[in-house]
Short mmCIF file of C-alpha atoms in Angstrom, two decimals:
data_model
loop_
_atom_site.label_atom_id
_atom_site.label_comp_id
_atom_site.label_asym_id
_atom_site.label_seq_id
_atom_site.Cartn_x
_atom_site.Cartn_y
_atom_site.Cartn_z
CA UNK A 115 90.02 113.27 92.24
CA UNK A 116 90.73 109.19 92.95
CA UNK A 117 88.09 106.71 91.81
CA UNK A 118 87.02 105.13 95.02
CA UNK A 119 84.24 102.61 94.14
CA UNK A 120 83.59 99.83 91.87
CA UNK A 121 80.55 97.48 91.37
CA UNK A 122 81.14 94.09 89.70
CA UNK A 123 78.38 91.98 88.62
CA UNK A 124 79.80 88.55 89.35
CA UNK A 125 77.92 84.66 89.11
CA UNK A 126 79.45 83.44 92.46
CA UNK A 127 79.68 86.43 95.64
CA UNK A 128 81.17 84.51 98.04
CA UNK A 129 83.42 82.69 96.00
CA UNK A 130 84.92 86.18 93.88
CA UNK A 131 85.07 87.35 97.54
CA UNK A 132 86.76 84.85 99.13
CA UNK A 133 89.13 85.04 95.67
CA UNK A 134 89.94 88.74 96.44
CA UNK A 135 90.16 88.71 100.12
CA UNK A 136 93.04 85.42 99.65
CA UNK A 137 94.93 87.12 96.95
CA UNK A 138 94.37 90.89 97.22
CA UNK A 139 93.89 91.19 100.72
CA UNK A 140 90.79 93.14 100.58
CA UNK A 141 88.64 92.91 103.76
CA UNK A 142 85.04 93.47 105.07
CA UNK A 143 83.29 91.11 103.12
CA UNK A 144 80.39 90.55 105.72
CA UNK A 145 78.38 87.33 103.67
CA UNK A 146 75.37 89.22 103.35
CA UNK A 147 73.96 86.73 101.67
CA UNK A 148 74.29 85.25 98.41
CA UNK A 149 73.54 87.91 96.29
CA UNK A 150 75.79 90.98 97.55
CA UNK A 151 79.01 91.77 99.39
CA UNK A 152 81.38 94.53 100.06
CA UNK A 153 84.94 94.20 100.43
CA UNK A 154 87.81 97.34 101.53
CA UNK A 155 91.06 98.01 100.45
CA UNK A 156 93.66 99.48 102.90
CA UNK A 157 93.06 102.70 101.34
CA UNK A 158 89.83 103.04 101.42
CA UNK A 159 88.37 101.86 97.94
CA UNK A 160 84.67 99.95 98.17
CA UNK A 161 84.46 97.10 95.76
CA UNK A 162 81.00 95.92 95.75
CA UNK A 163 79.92 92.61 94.74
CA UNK A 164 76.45 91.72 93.24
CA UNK A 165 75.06 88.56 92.12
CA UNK A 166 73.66 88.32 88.39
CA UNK A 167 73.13 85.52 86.82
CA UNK A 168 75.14 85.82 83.61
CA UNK A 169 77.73 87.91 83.97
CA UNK A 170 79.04 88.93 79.75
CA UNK A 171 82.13 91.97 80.37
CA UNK A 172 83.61 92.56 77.10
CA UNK A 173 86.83 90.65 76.43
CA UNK A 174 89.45 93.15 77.20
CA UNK A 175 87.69 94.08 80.49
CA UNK A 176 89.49 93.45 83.64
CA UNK A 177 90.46 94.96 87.19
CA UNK A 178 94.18 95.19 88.46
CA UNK A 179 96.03 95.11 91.53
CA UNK A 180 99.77 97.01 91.37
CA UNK A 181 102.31 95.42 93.25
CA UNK A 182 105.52 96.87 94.14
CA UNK A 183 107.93 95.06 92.48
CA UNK A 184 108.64 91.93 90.48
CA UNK A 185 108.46 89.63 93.21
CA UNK A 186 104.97 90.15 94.62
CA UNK A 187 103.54 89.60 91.53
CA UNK A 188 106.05 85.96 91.14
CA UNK A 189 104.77 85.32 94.63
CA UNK A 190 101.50 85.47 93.57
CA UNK A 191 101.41 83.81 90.48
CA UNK A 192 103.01 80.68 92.39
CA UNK A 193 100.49 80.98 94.74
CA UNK A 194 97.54 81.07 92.13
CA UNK A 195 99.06 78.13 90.49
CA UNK A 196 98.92 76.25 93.34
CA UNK A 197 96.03 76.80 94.71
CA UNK A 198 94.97 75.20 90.94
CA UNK A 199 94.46 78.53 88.87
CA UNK A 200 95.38 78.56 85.18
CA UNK A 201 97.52 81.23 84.75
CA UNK A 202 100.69 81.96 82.77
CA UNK A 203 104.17 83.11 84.09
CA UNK A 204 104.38 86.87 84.60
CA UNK A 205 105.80 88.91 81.18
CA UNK A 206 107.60 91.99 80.59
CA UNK A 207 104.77 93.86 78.18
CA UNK A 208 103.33 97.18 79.63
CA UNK A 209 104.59 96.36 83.10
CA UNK A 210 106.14 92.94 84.28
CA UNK A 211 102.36 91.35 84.33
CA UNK A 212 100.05 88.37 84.19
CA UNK A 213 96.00 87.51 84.04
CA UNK A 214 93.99 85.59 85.58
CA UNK A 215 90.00 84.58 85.26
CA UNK A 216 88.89 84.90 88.73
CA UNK A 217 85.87 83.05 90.58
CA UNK A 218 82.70 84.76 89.72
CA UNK A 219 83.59 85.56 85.93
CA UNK A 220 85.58 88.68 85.79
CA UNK A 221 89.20 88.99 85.38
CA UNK A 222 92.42 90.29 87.16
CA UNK A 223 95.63 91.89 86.24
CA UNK A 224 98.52 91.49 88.77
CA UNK A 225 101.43 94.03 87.46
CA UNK A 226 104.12 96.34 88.71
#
């Protein structure tokens, strides 16, 4: 059994899914309005997107995209930076990896 849907509770929709579609490639988001999207991976996952208006995920909470090797993660880190994202340079730790605090208050891992 695969986990094949998420919900995030996020301050700005369009912006986390404009931020996801950019970076991630995810696809579908529709603008349904302010308040809720859904966006598709190419495998099939639904990541739903819902507006609250404070949005408190513990600290060590975060979602992650897997890349397949060193270099798509590089190439997205550069791109992050910039586009005028704080984030640090990819490290070796559990995986060659790197964080960032996407629009909409939630963060992302980018790792392979």
């Amino acid at each position: 059994m695969k986990i094949n849907h998420l919900n995030l509770t996020v301050t700005d929709v369009p912006a986390a899914r404009k931020f996801l579609e950019i970076y991630f490639g995810l696809t579908g988001g529709t603008d349904r309005g302010k308040g809720f999207d859904v966006v598709f991976d190419d495998g099939g996952f639904v990541l739903t997107l819902m507006r609250g208006r404070e949005v408190h995920y513990p600290k060590t909470f975060h979602i992650g995209f897997s890349q397949e090797n060193e270099e798509q993660v590089d190439k997205i880190n550069q791109q992050l930076k910039e586009d005028g994202f704080d984030v640090n340079p990819p490290v070796h730790s559990h995986g060659y990896t790197f964080y960032v605090e996407a629009p909409g208050g939630f963060t992302v891992e980018v790792l392979c």
